[in-house]
Coordinates of C-alpha atoms in Angstrom, one line a residue:
M1 CA -18.6 11.5 12.9
K2 CA -16.9 14.5 11.3
L3 CA -13.3 14.2 10.2
A4 CA -10.9 15.6 7.5
M5 CA -8.9 13.9 4.7
M6 CA -5.9 15.5 3.4
G7 CA -4.6 14.0 0.4
L8 CA -7.0 12.9 -2.3
G9 CA -5.3 10.4 -4.5
K10 CA -7.3 7.4 -5.9
M11 CA -7.4 5.7 -2.5
G12 CA -7.9 8.6 -0.4
A13 CA -10.9 9.8 -2.5
N14 CA -12.4 6.4 -2.5
M15 CA -12.1 6.3 1.3
V16 CA -14.0 9.6 1.3
R17 CA -16.5 7.9 -0.9
R18 CA -17.0 5.1 1.4
L19 CA -17.2 7.2 4.6
A20 CA -19.7 9.5 3.0
A21 CA -21.9 6.5 1.9
D22 CA -22.0 5.6 5.8
G23 CA -23.0 9.0 6.9
H24 CA -19.9 10.6 8.0
E25 CA -19.2 14.3 7.3
I26 CA -15.8 15.0 5.7
I27 CA -13.8 18.0 5.2
V28 CA -11.4 17.4 2.3
Y29 CA -8.2 19.3 1.2
D30 CA -5.7 18.4 -1.5
V31 CA -2.9 20.5 -3.0
D32 CA -4.9 20.5 -6.0
P33 CA -8.1 22.3 -5.1
A34 CA -9.9 21.0 -8.3
I35 CA -9.9 17.6 -6.8
A36 CA -11.5 18.5 -3.6
S37 CA -14.0 20.8 -5.3
S38 CA -15.1 17.7 -7.4
L39 CA -15.6 15.5 -4.5
Q40 CA -18.0 18.3 -2.9
R41 CA -20.0 18.4 -6.1
E42 CA -20.1 14.6 -6.1
L43 CA -21.0 13.9 -2.5
E44 CA -23.6 15.9 -0.2
S45 CA -21.7 15.2 3.0
V46 CA -18.3 16.5 1.9
T47 CA -17.0 19.9 2.2
A48 CA -13.8 21.2 0.2
A49 CA -11.4 23.4 2.2
T50 CA -9.3 25.7 0.4
S51 CA -6.6 26.0 3.1
L52 CA -5.6 24.1 6.1
S53 CA -6.7 26.8 8.5
E54 CA -10.2 26.5 6.7
L55 CA -10.1 22.7 7.4
V56 CA -9.0 22.9 11.0
S57 CA -11.5 25.8 11.8
A58 CA -14.5 23.4 10.4
L59 CA -14.0 20.5 12.5
P60 CA -15.4 20.1 15.9
V61 CA -13.2 19.7 19.0
P62 CA -11.4 17.2 19.3
R63 CA -10.4 17.3 15.6
A64 CA -9.3 14.3 13.7
V65 CA -7.6 14.8 10.4
W66 CA -6.6 11.7 8.3
L67 CA -3.4 11.9 6.0
M68 CA -3.1 10.0 2.8
V69 CA -0.1 11.6 1.4
P70 CA 3.2 10.0 0.2
H71 CA 5.3 9.0 3.2
Q72 CA 7.9 11.7 1.9
Y73 CA 5.5 14.6 2.8
V74 CA 4.2 13.4 6.1
D75 CA 6.4 15.5 8.3
D76 CA 5.7 18.6 6.2
S77 CA 1.9 18.0 6.4
I78 CA 2.0 17.5 10.2
E79 CA 4.0 20.8 10.5
A80 CA 1.5 22.6 8.4
L81 CA -1.4 21.3 10.3
L82 CA 0.1 22.5 13.6
Q83 CA 0.6 26.0 12.0
A84 CA -3.1 25.9 11.1
G85 CA -4.3 25.3 14.6
I86 CA -4.3 21.6 15.4
N87 CA -3.4 21.5 19.0
A88 CA -3.9 19.4 22.4
G89 CA -6.7 16.8 22.3
D90 CA -6.7 16.7 18.5
L91 CA -5.8 13.5 16.6
I92 CA -3.6 13.1 13.5
I93 CA -3.9 9.8 11.5
D94 CA -1.3 8.7 8.9
G95 CA -2.8 6.5 6.7
G96 CA -0.2 5.9 4.1
N97 CA 2.9 3.8 3.9
S98 CA 5.2 5.4 6.4
N99 CA 8.2 3.7 8.1
F100 CA 7.0 2.3 11.5
K101 CA 10.2 3.9 13.2
L102 CA 9.2 7.4 12.0
S103 CA 5.7 6.6 13.1
Q104 CA 7.0 5.9 16.6
Q105 CA 9.1 9.2 16.5
R106 CA 6.1 11.3 15.3
A107 CA 3.9 9.8 18.0
E108 CA 6.3 10.6 20.7
T109 CA 6.9 14.2 19.3
L110 CA 3.3 15.0 19.1
S111 CA 2.5 13.4 22.6
Q112 CA 4.7 16.1 24.0
S113 CA 2.0 18.7 22.8
Q114 CA -0.7 16.3 24.0
I115 CA -1.7 15.7 20.5
H116 CA -2.8 12.2 19.6
F117 CA -1.2 10.1 16.7
V118 CA -2.6 6.9 15.0
D119 CA -0.7 5.1 12.4
S120 CA -3.1 3.2 10.0
G121 CA -1.6 0.5 7.7
T122 CA -4.2 0.5 4.9
S123 CA -4.6 -2.1 2.4
G124 CA -7.3 -2.5 -0.5
G125 CA -6.3 -0.3 -3.3
I126 CA -8.9 0.8 -5.6
W127 CA -11.2 -2.1 -4.7
G128 CA -11.5 -0.9 -1.1
L129 CA -14.4 1.3 -2.2
E130 CA -16.5 -1.7 -3.2
N131 CA -15.0 -4.4 -0.7
G132 CA -13.8 -2.4 2.2
Y133 CA -10.3 -1.8 3.5
S134 CA -8.0 -4.0 5.6
I135 CA -6.8 -1.4 8.3
M136 CA -4.1 -2.1 10.8
V137 CA -4.0 0.8 13.4
G138 CA -1.4 1.6 16.0
G139 CA -1.8 4.0 18.7
S140 CA -3.3 4.6 22.3
D141 CA -6.6 3.1 23.3
E142 CA -8.0 6.5 23.6
A143 CA -6.6 7.8 20.2
V144 CA -8.0 4.6 18.3
A145 CA -11.5 5.1 20.0
M146 CA -11.8 8.6 18.7
I147 CA -11.9 7.3 15.1
Q148 CA -13.6 3.8 15.5
P149 CA -16.9 4.7 13.9
A150 CA -14.8 5.6 10.9
L151 CA -12.6 2.6 11.0
Q152 CA -15.8 0.5 11.0
S153 CA -17.2 2.3 8.1
L154 CA -14.0 1.8 5.9
A155 CA -13.6 -1.9 6.8
P156 CA -15.4 -4.7 4.9
A157 CA -17.7 -4.9 8.1
S158 CA -17.7 -3.3 11.5
D159 CA -16.3 -6.2 13.3
K160 CA -14.1 -7.6 10.5
G161 CA -11.2 -6.4 8.4
W162 CA -9.8 -3.9 11.0
G163 CA -8.1 -4.0 14.3
H164 CA -6.0 -2.2 16.8
V165 CA -2.8 -4.0 16.6
G166 CA -0.7 -2.3 19.2
P167 CA 1.0 1.0 20.3
A168 CA 2.2 3.9 17.8
G169 CA 4.1 2.2 15.2
A170 CA 2.4 -1.1 15.1
G171 CA 0.1 -0.4 12.3
H172 CA 2.7 0.5 9.9
Y173 CA 4.8 -2.3 11.1
V174 CA 2.0 -5.1 10.4
K175 CA 1.4 -3.3 7.0
M176 CA 5.2 -3.4 6.3
V177 CA 5.2 -7.2 6.8
H178 CA 2.0 -7.5 5.0
N179 CA 3.7 -5.9 1.9
G180 CA 6.7 -7.9 2.3
I181 CA 4.5 -11.1 2.1
E182 CA 2.6 -9.7 -0.7
Y183 CA 6.0 -9.4 -2.7
G184 CA 6.7 -13.0 -2.2
M185 CA 3.2 -14.1 -3.3
M186 CA 3.4 -11.9 -6.3
Q187 CA 7.0 -13.3 -7.1
S188 CA 5.7 -16.9 -6.8
F189 CA 2.8 -16.3 -9.2
A190 CA 5.2 -14.4 -11.7
E191 CA 7.5 -17.3 -11.7
G192 CA 4.8 -20.1 -11.9
F193 CA 3.0 -18.3 -15.0
E194 CA 6.4 -17.7 -16.6
M195 CA 7.1 -21.6 -16.6
L196 CA 3.5 -22.3 -18.0
N197 CA 4.1 -19.7 -20.7
A198 CA 7.6 -21.3 -21.6
K199 CA 6.2 -24.7 -22.1
Q200 CA 5.4 -23.8 -25.7
E201 CA 4.6 -27.5 -26.9
M202 CA 1.7 -27.8 -24.6
D203 CA 0.1 -24.5 -25.7
L204 CA -1.2 -23.6 -22.5
D205 CA -4.0 -21.1 -21.8
L206 CA -3.0 -18.9 -19.0
L207 CA -6.4 -17.4 -18.8
Q208 CA -8.1 -20.7 -18.4
I209 CA -5.4 -21.9 -15.9
S210 CA -6.0 -18.8 -13.8
E211 CA -9.6 -19.3 -13.9
I212 CA -9.4 -22.9 -12.8
W213 CA -7.2 -22.1 -10.0
Q214 CA -9.7 -19.4 -8.8
H215 CA -12.1 -22.1 -7.5
G216 CA -11.3 -24.7 -5.1
S217 CA -7.3 -24.4 -5.4
V218 CA -5.1 -23.7 -2.4
V219 CA -3.6 -20.9 -4.2
R220 CA -6.8 -19.0 -5.0
S221 CA -6.7 -15.3 -3.9
W222 CA -7.2 -11.7 -4.7
L223 CA -3.9 -11.5 -6.6
L224 CA -4.8 -14.6 -8.7
D225 CA -7.9 -12.8 -9.4
L226 CA -6.1 -9.8 -10.6
M227 CA -4.0 -12.0 -12.8
A228 CA -7.3 -13.7 -14.5
D229 CA -8.4 -10.1 -15.1
A230 CA -5.1 -9.2 -16.7
F231 CA -5.0 -12.3 -19.0
A232 CA -8.6 -11.9 -20.1
A233 CA -7.7 -8.4 -21.1
D234 CA -4.5 -9.3 -22.8
K235 CA -3.5 -12.8 -22.9
S236 CA 0.2 -12.2 -23.7
L237 CA 0.4 -9.0 -21.5
S238 CA 2.0 -7.5 -24.5
S239 CA 1.2 -3.9 -23.3
L240 CA 3.2 -4.1 -20.0
S241 CA 6.6 -3.6 -19.4
D242 CA 8.8 -6.3 -17.3
Y243 CA 10.1 -3.3 -15.1
V244 CA 9.1 -3.6 -11.6
D245 CA 9.2 -1.0 -9.1
D246 CA 9.0 -1.1 -5.2
S247 CA 7.3 1.3 -2.8
G248 CA 9.9 1.0 -0.1
E249 CA 8.0 -1.4 2.4
G250 CA 9.7 -4.6 0.8
R251 CA 13.2 -3.0 1.7
W252 CA 12.0 -2.0 5.2
T253 CA 10.9 -5.6 5.9
V254 CA 14.0 -7.0 4.7
H255 CA 16.0 -4.5 6.8
D256 CA 14.1 -5.5 10.0
S257 CA 14.3 -9.3 9.4
I258 CA 18.1 -8.6 9.5
D259 CA 17.8 -6.6 12.7
L260 CA 15.7 -9.0 14.3
G261 CA 17.8 -12.1 12.9
V262 CA 14.7 -13.7 11.6
P263 CA 15.4 -15.5 8.2
A264 CA 13.1 -14.2 5.4
P265 CA 14.9 -15.5 2.3
V266 CA 11.7 -15.8 0.0
L267 CA 10.7 -12.2 0.9
T268 CA 14.4 -10.9 0.4
L269 CA 14.7 -12.7 -2.9
A270 CA 11.2 -11.3 -4.3
L271 CA 12.7 -7.8 -3.5
Q272 CA 15.9 -8.6 -5.2
M273 CA 14.1 -9.9 -8.3
R274 CA 12.3 -6.5 -8.7
F275 CA 15.8 -4.9 -8.5
R276 CA 16.8 -7.4 -11.3
S277 CA 13.7 -6.5 -13.5
R278 CA 15.2 -2.9 -13.9
Q279 CA 18.5 -4.1 -15.3
E280 CA 18.3 -4.1 -19.2
N281 CA 21.6 -5.8 -19.5
A282 CA 22.8 -7.2 -16.3
F283 CA 26.7 -7.1 -15.8
S284 CA 26.4 -10.1 -13.3
G285 CA 25.2 -12.2 -16.2
K286 CA 28.2 -11.4 -18.3
V287 CA 30.3 -12.4 -15.2
L288 CA 28.5 -15.8 -14.7
N289 CA 29.0 -16.6 -18.5
A290 CA 32.6 -15.6 -18.2
M291 CA 33.1 -18.3 -15.3
R292 CA 30.9 -20.9 -17.3
A293 CA 32.9 -20.5 -20.4
G294 CA 36.2 -20.5 -18.4
F295 CA 35.6 -23.8 -16.1
G296 CA 33.3 -25.8 -18.5
G297 CA 33.9 -24.8 -21.9
H298 CA 30.2 -24.1 -22.1
S299 CA 28.7 -22.5 -25.2
I300 CA 27.9 -18.6 -24.5
K301 CA 25.6 -16.7 -26.4
A302 CA 27.1 -13.7 -28.0
V303 CA 25.7 -10.1 -27.9
E304 CA 23.4 -9.4 -30.8

């Protein structure tokens, strides 16, 4: 099939490469025209558009445009596409990490102009080019069918790793919960390896342990593989900061668990620990020490 990709960060560009490798024709556009031009030079089946009007006019009807832009710019991108000529019967896919409630609203708004909308929760990162992407899509049966060949090409196999999970908003909702689970798994590994590293008298080799766990262990996973790679490059992780950011989906997961009345203590605490990592000197620690000194006469470490 022939479709367009708008937004060519690392993930978007690799998705284009995977689609091109499976015979699809792709019109690409990015706010940085040099990135689109580079992909055109690299891939025979890719054409760089210098404007959204050019992108829209190059697509056969019904048109399919896949957005891979930060969630803050989705509405602006949709409006720009409408101005460029996207109209009834066409399809817009949001493949970024948008809030599912906004995806529901966007689908409803676009449906009033008979424009299809699909929200695609997409996981796989930079490894997706080689291994395929895990894709969770929400939207109508008609809309999803329009891009099924592309979904099958992007996934690890035509019948594995992708699925139509529900109506508009469902793709991003499933991806949101996926990322919430990811937070919890990552925090568990972080705490476990911190314990191993703290057991100084045993002189434990974290690389060796991570490699042992990669085979036969119930905790083997892609996240563990990434840890092994990191320890192989730098056993002490000395080049990394302990500041941990969050993309927003962990927060949305916690908010929705509250709305649903579904307890999610592990996911919630994992998010809170990311906030804690950003505090160089936590005032809460000072408060805890003040109480410990007051009620128990515990020795308290002074500020150095």
